[in-house]
C-alpha cells in the first residue's frame, strides 16, 4: 500500500524515514472524505494532501512549508488506525523505500506561514484527520486559509533528487 509520511525538514537527514503517523487512501479513508474507493488516484492525492496538512502541527521547523514522503509499505509495517486512513507507524523505513518527495513551491511558503499563524496546531491535527467540531470552525479565517493551502498542489521530486533537496533546504535555512 502507498503511504504518505509528513516530515519536518530536519527529518530528511535521519537514518531512516519516520513519522509517527502515515496517511493511506484506503476504503475507510475514502468513505470519510467522500471519495469513490475505485478512484485510487483521487484517494492517494487526498491522503497526500492530508499528510501534508498535518505538517502544520509542527511549528518549529526551519522550513515553513510542507514535506511529504511517499513510499510503499506492507500492512504489517504500520500499526492500528488512529483515525480513518491514518495509521500509527511502528518503525522507520529505509530511504531506499522512498518513492517520491513532495514539497511546497516557494510561492506557497508565505501561505504556509499564514496558516501556521492563524491556526492552532491542535486544530490542524483534527482537520487533517477529518475531525470537524462544528460549523463555527468553518467560518474562521483559519479555516479559509487551511482550505486554500490544502488546494495548493505540492511539487513532486523523484527519490533520486533527495540529495538535491537536502542541499536546497539547507541553503534556504541558512539565508
Tab-separated table of C-alpha atoms in Angstrom:
chain	number	residue	atom	x	y	z
A	1	UNK	CA	0.000	0.000	0.000
A	2	UNK	CA	1.180	3.538	-0.708
A	3	UNK	CA	1.587	5.570	2.450
A	4	UNK	CA	2.378	9.221	2.976
A	5	UNK	CA	4.583	10.411	5.822
A	6	UNK	CA	4.571	14.070	6.872
A	7	UNK	CA	8.125	15.191	7.589
A	8	UNK	CA	9.945	18.163	9.044
A	9	UNK	CA	12.983	19.410	7.141
A	10	UNK	CA	15.388	18.087	9.787
A	11	UNK	CA	13.954	14.582	9.328
A	12	UNK	CA	15.386	14.462	5.810
A	13	UNK	CA	18.758	13.829	7.492
A	14	UNK	CA	17.660	10.999	9.774
A	15	UNK	CA	18.993	7.475	9.276
A	16	UNK	CA	15.505	6.296	8.385
A	17	UNK	CA	12.241	7.715	7.134
A	18	UNK	CA	9.968	8.044	10.118
A	19	UNK	CA	6.862	9.881	11.130
A	20	UNK	CA	4.579	8.992	13.990
A	21	UNK	CA	1.619	8.723	11.623
A	22	UNK	CA	1.103	7.818	7.973
A	23	UNK	CA	-1.860	8.509	5.707
A	24	UNK	CA	-3.187	5.989	3.185
A	25	UNK	CA	-6.090	6.217	0.757
A	26	UNK	CA	-7.766	3.017	1.935
A	27	UNK	CA	-11.515	2.272	1.857
A	28	UNK	CA	-12.194	3.847	5.281
A	29	UNK	CA	-10.318	6.978	4.269
A	30	UNK	CA	-12.306	7.193	1.031
A	31	UNK	CA	-15.574	6.856	2.925
A	32	UNK	CA	-14.583	9.611	5.376
A	33	UNK	CA	-13.683	12.053	2.607
A	34	UNK	CA	-16.473	11.070	0.205
A	35	UNK	CA	-14.125	9.633	-2.413
A	36	UNK	CA	-15.005	6.772	-4.738
A	37	UNK	CA	-12.828	3.918	-3.428
A	38	UNK	CA	-12.337	2.790	-7.033
A	39	UNK	CA	-10.595	6.086	-7.836
A	40	UNK	CA	-7.153	5.249	-6.473
A	41	UNK	CA	-5.558	8.387	-7.875
A	42	UNK	CA	-8.001	10.703	-6.092
A	43	UNK	CA	-7.655	8.682	-2.875
A	44	UNK	CA	-3.849	8.900	-2.989
A	45	UNK	CA	-3.967	12.608	-3.780
A	46	UNK	CA	-6.245	13.278	-0.808
A	47	UNK	CA	-4.122	11.092	1.512
A	48	UNK	CA	-1.012	13.016	0.471
A	49	UNK	CA	-2.835	16.319	0.957
A	50	UNK	CA	-3.985	15.424	4.464
A	51	UNK	CA	-0.496	14.159	5.364
A	52	UNK	CA	0.882	17.475	4.109
A	53	UNK	CA	-1.621	19.438	6.154
A	54	UNK	CA	-0.540	17.546	9.259
A	55	UNK	CA	2.880	19.185	8.805
A	56	UNK	CA	1.217	22.312	10.172
A	57	UNK	CA	1.209	20.678	13.603
A	58	UNK	CA	4.980	21.327	13.803
A	59	UNK	CA	5.698	24.995	14.408
A	60	UNK	CA	9.451	24.984	14.995
A	61	UNK	CA	10.636	23.825	11.576
A	62	UNK	CA	13.235	25.910	9.750
A	63	UNK	CA	11.385	25.142	6.515
A	64	UNK	CA	7.916	26.597	6.854
A	65	UNK	CA	6.425	24.549	4.025
A	66	UNK	CA	5.012	21.066	3.946
A	67	UNK	CA	7.096	17.963	3.176
A	68	UNK	CA	5.604	14.549	2.457
A	69	UNK	CA	7.419	11.298	1.690
A	70	UNK	CA	5.598	8.692	-0.383
A	71	UNK	CA	6.572	5.047	-0.056
A	72	UNK	CA	5.125	1.595	-0.355
A	73	UNK	CA	4.619	-0.358	2.833
A	74	UNK	CA	3.228	-3.670	3.886
A	75	UNK	CA	0.286	-3.619	6.282
A	76	UNK	CA	2.438	-5.327	8.919
A	77	UNK	CA	4.785	-2.322	8.985
A	78	UNK	CA	2.159	0.074	10.219
A	79	UNK	CA	0.106	-0.125	13.342
A	80	UNK	CA	-3.514	0.341	14.176
A	81	UNK	CA	-5.623	3.019	12.613
A	82	UNK	CA	-5.793	6.044	14.872
A	83	UNK	CA	-8.328	7.762	12.595
A	84	UNK	CA	-9.814	6.657	9.274
A	85	UNK	CA	-6.905	6.293	6.862
A	86	UNK	CA	-4.350	7.435	9.443
A	87	UNK	CA	-2.017	4.757	10.770
A	88	UNK	CA	0.497	4.684	13.571
A	89	UNK	CA	3.947	3.917	12.214
A	90	UNK	CA	5.693	1.061	14.031
A	91	UNK	CA	9.266	1.690	12.917
A	92	UNK	CA	11.348	3.671	10.476
A	93	UNK	CA	11.731	2.830	6.810
A	94	UNK	CA	14.914	2.638	4.800
A	95	UNK	CA	15.495	5.580	2.474
A	96	UNK	CA	15.699	3.040	-0.357
A	97	UNK	CA	11.941	2.573	0.096
A	98	UNK	CA	11.258	6.200	-0.788
A	99	UNK	CA	9.199	6.570	-3.965
A	100	UNK	CA	8.952	10.366	-4.066
A	101	UNK	CA	9.068	13.533	-2.012
A	102	UNK	CA	6.539	16.341	-2.201
A	103	UNK	CA	7.193	19.918	-1.079
A	104	UNK	CA	5.511	23.276	-1.303
A	105	UNK	CA	6.656	25.525	-4.088
A	106	UNK	CA	8.447	28.704	-2.932
A	107	UNK	CA	5.350	30.704	-3.875
A	108	UNK	CA	3.275	28.825	-1.278
A	109	UNK	CA	5.622	29.277	1.690
A	110	UNK	CA	4.022	32.562	2.719
A	111	UNK	CA	0.590	30.924	2.726
A	112	UNK	CA	2.013	28.122	4.905
A	113	UNK	CA	3.253	30.731	7.372
A	114	UNK	CA	-0.142	32.449	7.382
A	115	UNK	CA	-1.904	29.162	8.128
A	116	UNK	CA	0.539	28.324	10.926
A	117	UNK	CA	-0.006	31.778	12.460
A	118	UNK	CA	-3.809	31.641	12.162
A	119	UNK	CA	-4.392	28.068	13.230
A	120	UNK	CA	-3.549	26.309	16.494
A	121	UNK	CA	-1.565	23.116	15.883
A	122	UNK	CA	-4.272	21.060	17.592
A	123	UNK	CA	-6.851	22.333	15.122
A	124	UNK	CA	-4.646	21.370	12.167
A	125	UNK	CA	-4.295	17.898	13.701
A	126	UNK	CA	-8.068	17.496	13.957
A	127	UNK	CA	-8.854	18.806	10.493
A	128	UNK	CA	-6.288	16.681	8.650
A	129	UNK	CA	-7.923	13.627	10.232
A	130	UNK	CA	-11.413	14.649	9.130
A	131	UNK	CA	-12.473	15.721	12.621
A	132	UNK	CA	-14.587	18.850	12.457
A	133	UNK	CA	-16.082	20.083	15.689
A	134	UNK	CA	-18.824	22.108	14.097
A	135	UNK	CA	-19.740	24.776	11.623
A	136	UNK	CA	-18.241	27.522	13.782
A	137	UNK	CA	-14.724	26.393	12.834
A	138	UNK	CA	-15.539	26.582	9.175
A	139	UNK	CA	-16.342	30.282	9.365
A	140	UNK	CA	-12.975	31.386	10.711
A	141	UNK	CA	-10.140	32.964	8.721
A	142	UNK	CA	-8.017	29.967	9.784
A	143	UNK	CA	-10.450	27.591	8.068
A	144	UNK	CA	-10.400	29.620	4.859
A	145	UNK	CA	-6.592	29.718	4.829
A	146	UNK	CA	-6.422	25.991	5.614
A	147	UNK	CA	-8.705	25.192	2.683
A	148	UNK	CA	-6.745	27.472	0.361
A	149	UNK	CA	-3.442	25.803	1.295
A	150	UNK	CA	-4.931	22.304	1.044
A	151	UNK	CA	-5.933	23.122	-2.530
A	152	UNK	CA	-2.356	24.048	-3.480
A	153	UNK	CA	-0.527	21.129	-5.088
A	154	UNK	CA	2.870	20.087	-3.835
A	155	UNK	CA	5.888	19.898	-6.120
A	156	UNK	CA	6.906	16.328	-6.929
A	157	UNK	CA	10.506	15.089	-6.634
A	158	UNK	CA	11.812	11.668	-7.525
A	159	UNK	CA	13.768	9.804	-4.857
A	160	UNK	CA	16.915	10.363	-6.940
A	161	UNK	CA	16.577	14.076	-6.067
A	162	UNK	CA	16.854	13.567	-2.295
A	163	UNK	CA	20.418	14.912	-2.022
A	164	UNK	CA	19.484	17.918	-4.161
A	165	UNK	CA	16.530	18.671	-1.852
A	166	UNK	CA	18.664	18.325	1.254
A	167	UNK	CA	21.167	20.855	-0.142
A	168	UNK	CA	18.399	23.184	-1.296
A	169	UNK	CA	16.635	23.213	2.064
A	170	UNK	CA	19.925	23.603	3.947
A	171	UNK	CA	20.876	26.561	1.748
A	172	UNK	CA	17.451	28.163	2.243
A	173	UNK	CA	17.636	27.664	6.009
A	174	UNK	CA	20.960	29.494	6.077
A	175	UNK	CA	19.661	32.511	4.191
